[in-house]
Amino acid sequence: MNAKLDNKKVAIILGFYNGNNFIDAQIKSILNQNFKNIDIFIFDDNSKKKLEFKKVKINNNKKPKIKITKRKENLGYAKNFLLGLEEVGKGYDFYAFSDQDDIWEKDKIARGIEALISNDSNFPKLYCSRTAYYNSECTKEIGASNIHLKKPRFANALLQNIVGGNTILMNNLARQIVIKTVKAENFISHDWWCYQIISGAGGEIIFDKNKTVRYRQHKYNLIGKNNGFEDIKSRILEFFLGKVKVWSDVNLKNLYNFRYLLTNENNEILENLLRARGSKNIFKKLNYYLKSGVFRQSNKESIIFAIGIIFNMV
């Protein structure tokens, strides 16, 4: 561990909802991190059952401290995480999101910090990584998330989320951008929104090709894995079910409302995409769409989305 990191502090925002079956293993993996100067904030999204630790003993006289807050109403996972990011306060150097049912690799936090402090630290930055997919017992790896080769940026974030919330670590400057937006009425997902608003404001997104999280696959997962050919099939299905249009409506409305946070260049990208969606002329639609420069990591999916624009499905 870099000696320069000894005085750094990390806040972990853990979203919880009826997750007693898996919470012990996740907390243990956090306690076993190589980087120790952390505090854990658990935000219980009004679970039906009381949060209980079976094997983990809490001693808030020692690091890490664990604080539990129970919501008075169910906010949904995205709002729960984003409000949690605001509520933990500004007294930390870095902020991480944690799901209730994963297992973190021992160097997860350390890898993220090392990436965030490289080059210019006085700049909004968000770190994320790949995840390994495991069976429900978390004993066998059954797959992994994609390696994304194209540079993460706002033009990609408008059409695609490549940032896994359970891998996120951001610096305080990035957090300051996000918390200005948390009172928005609705969010599709906290991680996608962080990708959009931080990159849109000119922040740097760092994607680590290494896997830092063991993502447990079970029937209670809110969002499952999508990879390769199955991912493309699911995208096409989402078009026909109208999901992509709904997601775009929510995301673009929020970005428009917070456009004062965006750089001039990214405001222009947003404006061209909005014009593409709003135009009734097919040729103008395509012209604005291509002018915006938006893209997905897969060239095939970029073509699918261009077709989707023509038929008002994006």
CSV table of C-alpha atoms in Angstrom, one decimal:
chain,number,residue,atom,x,y,z
A,1,MET,CA,0.0,0.0,0.0
A,2,ASN,CA,1.2,3.5,-0.9
A,3,ALA,CA,2.2,5.4,2.3
A,4,LYS,CA,0.7,8.5,0.8
A,5,LEU,CA,-2.7,6.9,1.2
A,6,ASP,CA,-2.5,6.4,5.0
A,7,ASN,CA,-4.3,9.7,5.7
A,8,LYS,CA,-7.1,9.1,3.1
A,9,LYS,CA,-10.6,8.3,4.2
A,10,VAL,CA,-13.3,6.3,2.4
A,11,ALA,CA,-17.0,6.3,2.9
A,12,ILE,CA,-18.9,3.2,1.7
A,13,ILE,CA,-22.6,3.7,1.0
A,14,LEU,CA,-24.2,0.2,1.2
A,15,GLY,CA,-27.8,-0.1,-0.1
A,16,PHE,CA,-29.8,-2.7,1.7
A,17,TYR,CA,-33.3,-4.1,1.2
A,18,ASN,CA,-34.3,-7.5,2.6
A,19,GLY,CA,-30.8,-8.8,2.2
A,20,ASN,CA,-30.1,-10.7,5.4
A,21,ASN,CA,-29.2,-13.8,3.5
A,22,PHE,CA,-26.0,-12.3,2.1
A,23,ILE,CA,-25.1,-9.2,4.1
A,24,ASP,CA,-22.6,-11.0,6.4
A,25,ALA,CA,-20.4,-12.2,3.5
A,26,GLN,CA,-20.3,-8.7,2.0
A,27,ILE,CA,-19.5,-6.9,5.2
A,28,LYS,CA,-16.7,-9.4,5.9
A,29,SER,CA,-15.2,-8.8,2.5
A,30,ILE,CA,-15.2,-5.0,3.2
A,31,LEU,CA,-13.6,-5.6,6.6
A,32,ASN,CA,-10.9,-7.7,4.9
A,33,GLN,CA,-9.8,-4.9,2.6
A,34,ASN,CA,-6.1,-4.1,2.3
A,35,PHE,CA,-7.1,-0.4,2.8
A,36,LYS,CA,-8.5,0.0,6.3
A,37,ASN,CA,-9.4,3.7,6.9
A,38,ILE,CA,-13.1,3.3,5.9
A,39,ASP,CA,-16.5,3.9,7.4
A,40,ILE,CA,-19.6,1.9,6.3
A,41,PHE,CA,-23.0,3.6,6.0
A,42,ILE,CA,-25.8,1.1,5.5
A,43,PHE,CA,-29.0,2.6,4.1
A,44,ASP,CA,-31.9,0.2,4.7
A,45,ASP,CA,-34.6,1.1,2.1
A,46,ASN,CA,-37.5,0.3,4.5
A,47,SER,CA,-37.0,-3.5,4.5
A,48,LYS,CA,-39.8,-5.7,5.7
A,49,LYS,CA,-37.4,-7.6,8.0
A,50,LYS,CA,-35.0,-6.0,10.4
A,51,LEU,CA,-31.3,-6.0,9.3
A,52,GLU,CA,-29.4,-8.6,11.3
A,53,PHE,CA,-25.8,-9.7,11.3
A,54,LYS,CA,-25.4,-13.4,12.1
A,55,LYS,CA,-21.6,-13.6,12.0
A,56,VAL,CA,-20.3,-10.0,12.0
A,57,LYS,CA,-19.8,-8.2,15.3
A,58,ILE,CA,-20.1,-4.4,15.2
A,59,ASN,CA,-17.6,-2.5,17.4
A,60,ASN,CA,-17.8,1.2,16.6
A,61,ASN,CA,-14.9,2.0,18.9
A,62,LYS,CA,-12.7,0.5,16.1
A,63,LYS,CA,-12.4,1.1,12.4
A,64,PRO,CA,-14.4,0.7,10.4
A,65,LYS,CA,-17.4,2.2,12.0
A,66,ILE,CA,-20.7,0.9,10.8
A,67,LYS,CA,-23.8,3.2,10.8
A,68,ILE,CA,-27.3,1.9,9.9
A,69,THR,CA,-30.0,4.3,8.7
A,70,LYS,CA,-33.5,2.9,8.0
A,71,ARG,CA,-35.6,4.8,5.5
A,72,LYS,CA,-39.2,5.7,6.5
A,73,GLU,CA,-40.4,4.8,3.1
A,74,ASN,CA,-39.1,2.7,0.2
A,75,LEU,CA,-37.2,5.0,-2.2
A,76,GLY,CA,-36.0,2.5,-4.7
A,77,TYR,CA,-32.4,1.5,-5.0
A,78,ALA,CA,-31.2,4.4,-7.2
A,79,LYS,CA,-32.6,7.2,-5.0
A,80,ASN,CA,-31.5,5.3,-1.8
A,81,PHE,CA,-27.9,5.3,-3.1
A,82,LEU,CA,-27.8,8.8,-4.3
A,83,LEU,CA,-29.3,10.3,-1.2
A,84,GLY,CA,-26.9,8.2,0.8
A,85,LEU,CA,-24.0,9.8,-1.1
A,86,GLU,CA,-25.3,13.2,0.0
A,87,GLU,CA,-26.1,12.2,3.6
A,88,VAL,CA,-22.7,10.8,4.6
A,89,GLY,CA,-21.3,14.2,4.3
A,90,LYS,CA,-18.1,15.8,2.8
A,91,GLY,CA,-15.6,14.5,5.4
A,92,TYR,CA,-14.1,11.8,3.1
A,93,ASP,CA,-11.6,11.7,0.3
A,94,PHE,CA,-13.4,9.0,-1.6
A,95,TYR,CA,-16.8,7.4,-1.8
A,96,ALA,CA,-17.8,3.9,-2.8
A,97,PHE,CA,-21.2,2.2,-3.5
A,98,SER,CA,-21.8,-1.3,-2.3
A,99,ASP,CA,-24.5,-3.8,-2.9
A,100,GLN,CA,-25.7,-6.1,-0.1
A,101,ASP,CA,-24.9,-9.4,-1.8
A,102,ASP,CA,-21.5,-9.2,-3.5
A,103,ILE,CA,-18.0,-10.1,-2.3
A,104,TRP,CA,-15.2,-7.6,-2.8
A,105,GLU,CA,-11.7,-8.6,-3.7
A,106,LYS,CA,-9.2,-7.6,-1.0
A,107,ASP,CA,-7.5,-4.9,-3.1
A,108,LYS,CA,-10.7,-3.4,-4.5
A,109,ILE,CA,-10.6,-0.1,-2.6
A,110,ALA,CA,-6.8,0.2,-2.9
A,111,ARG,CA,-6.8,-0.3,-6.7
A,112,GLY,CA,-9.5,2.4,-7.0
A,113,ILE,CA,-7.6,4.9,-4.9
A,114,GLU,CA,-4.4,4.3,-6.7
A,115,ALA,CA,-6.2,5.0,-10.0
A,116,LEU,CA,-7.9,8.1,-8.7
A,117,ILE,CA,-4.8,9.8,-7.3
A,118,SER,CA,-2.7,9.2,-10.4
A,119,ASN,CA,-2.0,12.3,-12.6
A,120,ASP,CA,-4.2,15.3,-11.6
A,121,SER,CA,-6.0,14.6,-8.3
A,122,ASN,CA,-7.7,18.0,-8.3
A,123,PHE,CA,-10.1,16.9,-10.9
A,124,PRO,CA,-13.5,15.1,-10.7
A,125,LYS,CA,-12.9,11.4,-11.2
A,126,LEU,CA,-14.9,8.2,-11.0
A,127,TYR,CA,-13.3,4.7,-11.0
A,128,CYS,CA,-15.1,1.5,-12.0
A,129,SER,CA,-14.1,-2.0,-13.0
A,130,ARG,CA,-15.2,-5.2,-14.4
A,131,THR,CA,-17.1,-7.8,-12.3
A,132,ALA,CA,-16.9,-11.5,-12.0
A,133,TYR,CA,-20.2,-13.4,-12.1
A,134,TYR,CA,-20.5,-16.1,-9.5
A,135,ASN,CA,-23.2,-18.7,-8.6
A,136,SER,CA,-25.6,-18.0,-5.7
A,137,GLU,CA,-23.2,-19.6,-3.2
A,138,CYS,CA,-20.4,-17.4,-4.5
A,139,THR,CA,-18.2,-20.5,-4.8
A,140,LYS,CA,-17.8,-20.7,-8.6
A,141,GLU,CA,-17.1,-18.1,-11.3
A,142,ILE,CA,-19.6,-18.5,-14.2
A,143,GLY,CA,-18.7,-15.4,-16.3
A,144,ALA,CA,-17.6,-11.8,-16.3
A,145,SER,CA,-18.7,-8.4,-17.5
A,146,ASN,CA,-17.4,-7.1,-20.8
A,147,ILE,CA,-14.1,-5.4,-21.4
A,148,HIS,CA,-14.9,-2.0,-22.9
A,149,LEU,CA,-12.2,-0.8,-25.3
A,150,LYS,CA,-13.6,2.6,-26.3
A,151,LYS,CA,-12.8,5.5,-24.0
A,152,PRO,CA,-15.6,6.2,-21.4
A,153,ARG,CA,-17.1,9.6,-22.1
A,154,PHE,CA,-20.4,11.5,-22.2
A,155,ALA,CA,-21.2,10.6,-25.8
A,156,ASN,CA,-21.2,6.9,-24.7
A,157,ALA,CA,-23.0,7.5,-21.4
A,158,LEU,CA,-26.0,9.0,-23.2
A,159,LEU,CA,-26.7,5.6,-24.8
A,160,GLN,CA,-25.1,3.1,-22.5
A,161,ASN,CA,-24.1,2.4,-18.9
A,162,ILE,CA,-20.7,0.7,-18.6
A,163,VAL,CA,-20.2,1.7,-15.0
A,164,GLY,CA,-21.2,-1.0,-12.5
A,165,GLY,CA,-22.4,0.7,-9.3
A,166,ASN,CA,-20.9,-2.0,-7.1
A,167,THR,CA,-17.4,-1.2,-8.5
A,168,ILE,CA,-17.7,2.6,-8.2
A,169,LEU,CA,-15.2,4.7,-6.2
A,170,MET,CA,-15.3,8.5,-6.8
A,171,ASN,CA,-13.3,11.4,-5.3
A,172,ASN,CA,-14.9,14.3,-3.4
A,173,LEU,CA,-14.9,16.6,-6.5
A,174,ALA,CA,-17.0,14.0,-8.4
A,175,ARG,CA,-19.4,13.6,-5.4
A,176,GLN,CA,-19.9,17.4,-5.3
A,177,ILE,CA,-21.2,17.2,-8.8
A,178,VAL,CA,-23.6,14.3,-8.2
A,179,ILE,CA,-25.1,15.6,-4.9
A,180,LYS,CA,-26.3,18.8,-6.7
A,181,THR,CA,-28.7,16.5,-8.6
A,182,VAL,CA,-30.1,14.1,-6.0
A,183,LYS,CA,-33.4,15.9,-5.5
A,184,ALA,CA,-34.5,15.0,-9.1
A,185,GLU,CA,-37.8,13.3,-9.2
A,186,ASN,CA,-36.7,10.0,-10.8
A,187,PHE,CA,-33.5,8.1,-11.8
A,188,ILE,CA,-33.2,5.0,-13.9
A,189,SER,CA,-30.1,3.8,-11.9
A,190,HIS,CA,-27.6,5.5,-9.6
A,191,ASP,CA,-24.5,4.2,-11.5
A,192,TRP,CA,-25.7,5.2,-14.9
A,193,TRP,CA,-26.6,8.7,-13.6
A,194,CYS,CA,-23.1,9.0,-12.0
A,195,TYR,CA,-21.6,8.1,-15.4
A,196,GLN,CA,-23.7,10.6,-17.2
A,197,ILE,CA,-23.4,13.6,-15.0
A,198,ILE,CA,-19.8,13.3,-14.0
A,199,SER,CA,-18.6,12.7,-17.6
A,200,GLY,CA,-21.0,15.4,-18.7
A,201,ALA,CA,-19.5,17.9,-16.3
A,202,GLY,CA,-16.0,17.2,-17.7
A,203,GLY,CA,-15.0,14.6,-15.1
A,204,GLU,CA,-12.7,11.6,-15.9
A,205,ILE,CA,-14.1,8.1,-16.0
A,206,ILE,CA,-11.5,5.4,-15.3
A,207,PHE,CA,-12.4,1.9,-16.4
A,208,ASP,CA,-10.3,-0.9,-14.9
A,209,LYS,CA,-10.2,-4.1,-17.0
A,210,ASN,CA,-9.5,-6.1,-13.9
A,211,LYS,CA,-12.3,-7.7,-11.9
A,212,THR,CA,-12.7,-6.4,-8.3
A,213,VAL,CA,-16.1,-7.7,-7.3
A,214,ARG,CA,-17.7,-11.1,-7.2
A,215,TYR,CA,-21.2,-10.5,-8.4
A,216,ARG,CA,-23.6,-13.1,-6.9
A,217,GLN,CA,-26.2,-14.4,-9.3
A,218,HIS,CA,-29.5,-15.3,-7.6
A,219,LYS,CA,-33.2,-14.8,-7.9
A,220,TYR,CA,-33.3,-11.7,-5.8
A,221,ASN,CA,-30.9,-9.6,-7.9
A,222,LEU,CA,-32.5,-6.4,-9.1
A,223,ILE,CA,-30.3,-6.3,-12.2
A,224,GLY,CA,-28.8,-9.4,-13.7
A,225,LYS,CA,-25.8,-9.9,-15.9
A,226,ASN,CA,-25.9,-9.3,-19.7
A,227,ASN,CA,-22.9,-10.3,-21.8
A,228,GLY,CA,-22.0,-10.9,-25.5
A,229,PHE,CA,-24.8,-12.2,-27.8
A,230,GLU,CA,-27.3,-12.4,-25.0
A,231,ASP,CA,-26.7,-8.7,-24.3
A,232,ILE,CA,-27.5,-7.8,-27.9
A,233,LYS,CA,-30.7,-9.9,-27.9
A,234,SER,CA,-31.8,-8.2,-24.7
A,235,ARG,CA,-31.2,-4.8,-26.2
A,236,ILE,CA,-33.4,-5.6,-29.1
A,237,LEU,CA,-36.1,-6.9,-26.8
A,238,GLU,CA,-35.9,-3.7,-24.7
A,239,PHE,CA,-36.5,-1.7,-27.8
A,240,PHE,CA,-39.7,-3.5,-28.7
A,241,LEU,CA,-40.9,-3.4,-25.1
A,242,GLY,CA,-40.4,0.4,-25.0
A,243,LYS,CA,-37.9,0.2,-22.2
A,244,VAL,CA,-35.1,2.1,-24.0
A,245,LYS,CA,-37.5,5.0,-24.8
A,246,VAL,CA,-38.5,5.2,-21.2
A,247,TRP,CA,-34.9,5.2,-19.9
A,248,SER,CA,-34.0,7.8,-22.5
A,249,ASP,CA,-36.9,10.0,-21.5
A,250,VAL,CA,-35.9,10.0,-17.8
A,251,ASN,CA,-32.1,10.4,-18.3
A,252,LEU,CA,-32.4,13.2,-20.9
A,253,LYS,CA,-35.0,15.1,-18.9
A,254,ASN,CA,-32.6,15.0,-15.9
A,255,LEU,CA,-29.6,16.0,-18.0
A,256,TYR,CA,-31.6,18.9,-19.6
A,257,ASN,CA,-32.6,20.1,-16.1
A,258,PHE,CA,-29.0,20.0,-14.9
A,259,ARG,CA,-27.4,21.2,-18.1
A,260,TYR,CA,-25.8,24.1,-16.3
A,261,LEU,CA,-23.4,21.5,-14.9
A,262,LEU,CA,-22.3,20.2,-18.3
A,263,THR,CA,-19.4,21.5,-20.4
A,264,ASN,CA,-20.2,23.5,-23.5
A,265,GLU,CA,-19.1,20.6,-25.7
A,266,ASN,CA,-21.3,18.1,-23.9
A,267,ASN,CA,-24.2,20.5,-23.9
A,268,GLU,CA,-23.9,20.6,-27.7
A,269,ILE,CA,-23.9,16.7,-27.8
A,270,LEU,CA,-27.0,16.6,-25.6
A,271,GLU,CA,-28.8,19.3,-27.8
A,272,ASN,CA,-28.1,17.4,-31.0
A,273,LEU,CA,-29.4,14.1,-29.5
A,274,LEU,CA,-32.6,15.9,-28.3
A,275,ARG,CA,-33.0,17.4,-31.8
A,276,ALA,CA,-32.6,13.9,-33.3
A,277,ARG,CA,-35.3,12.6,-31.0
A,278,GLY,CA,-37.7,15.5,-31.6
A,279,SER,CA,-37.4,15.8,-35.4
A,280,LYS,CA,-40.2,14.3,-37.5
A,281,ASN,CA,-38.0,14.2,-40.6
A,282,ILE,CA,-36.0,10.9,-41.0
A,283,PHE,CA,-33.0,12.6,-42.7
A,284,LYS,CA,-32.8,15.3,-40.0
A,285,LYS,CA,-33.1,12.7,-37.3
A,286,LEU,CA,-30.1,10.8,-38.7
A,287,ASN,CA,-28.2,14.0,-39.3
A,288,TYR,CA,-28.6,15.3,-35.7
A,289,TYR,CA,-27.9,11.8,-34.4
A,290,LEU,CA,-24.6,11.5,-36.3
A,291,LYS,CA,-23.7,15.0,-35.5
A,292,SER,CA,-24.1,14.3,-31.8
A,293,GLY,CA,-21.4,11.6,-32.0
A,294,VAL,CA,-23.1,9.4,-29.4
A,295,PHE,CA,-22.1,5.7,-29.5
A,296,ARG,CA,-22.2,2.4,-27.8
A,297,GLN,CA,-19.2,0.2,-27.1
A,298,SER,CA,-20.3,-2.3,-29.7
A,299,ASN,CA,-20.5,-1.1,-33.3
A,300,LYS,CA,-23.4,-3.5,-33.9
A,301,GLU,CA,-25.4,-1.9,-31.0
A,302,SER,CA,-24.5,1.6,-32.3
A,303,ILE,CA,-26.2,0.7,-35.6
A,304,ILE,CA,-29.2,-0.8,-33.7
A,305,PHE,CA,-29.6,2.5,-31.8
A,306,ALA,CA,-29.3,4.5,-35.0
A,307,ILE,CA,-32.2,2.5,-36.4
A,308,GLY,CA,-34.0,3.0,-33.1
A,309,ILE,CA,-33.8,6.8,-33.5
A,310,ILE,CA,-35.5,6.6,-36.9
A,311,PHE,CA,-38.5,4.7,-35.4
A,312,ASN,CA,-38.7,6.8,-32.2
A,313,MET,CA,-37.5,3.9,-30.0
A,314,VAL,CA,-34.6,5.7,-28.3
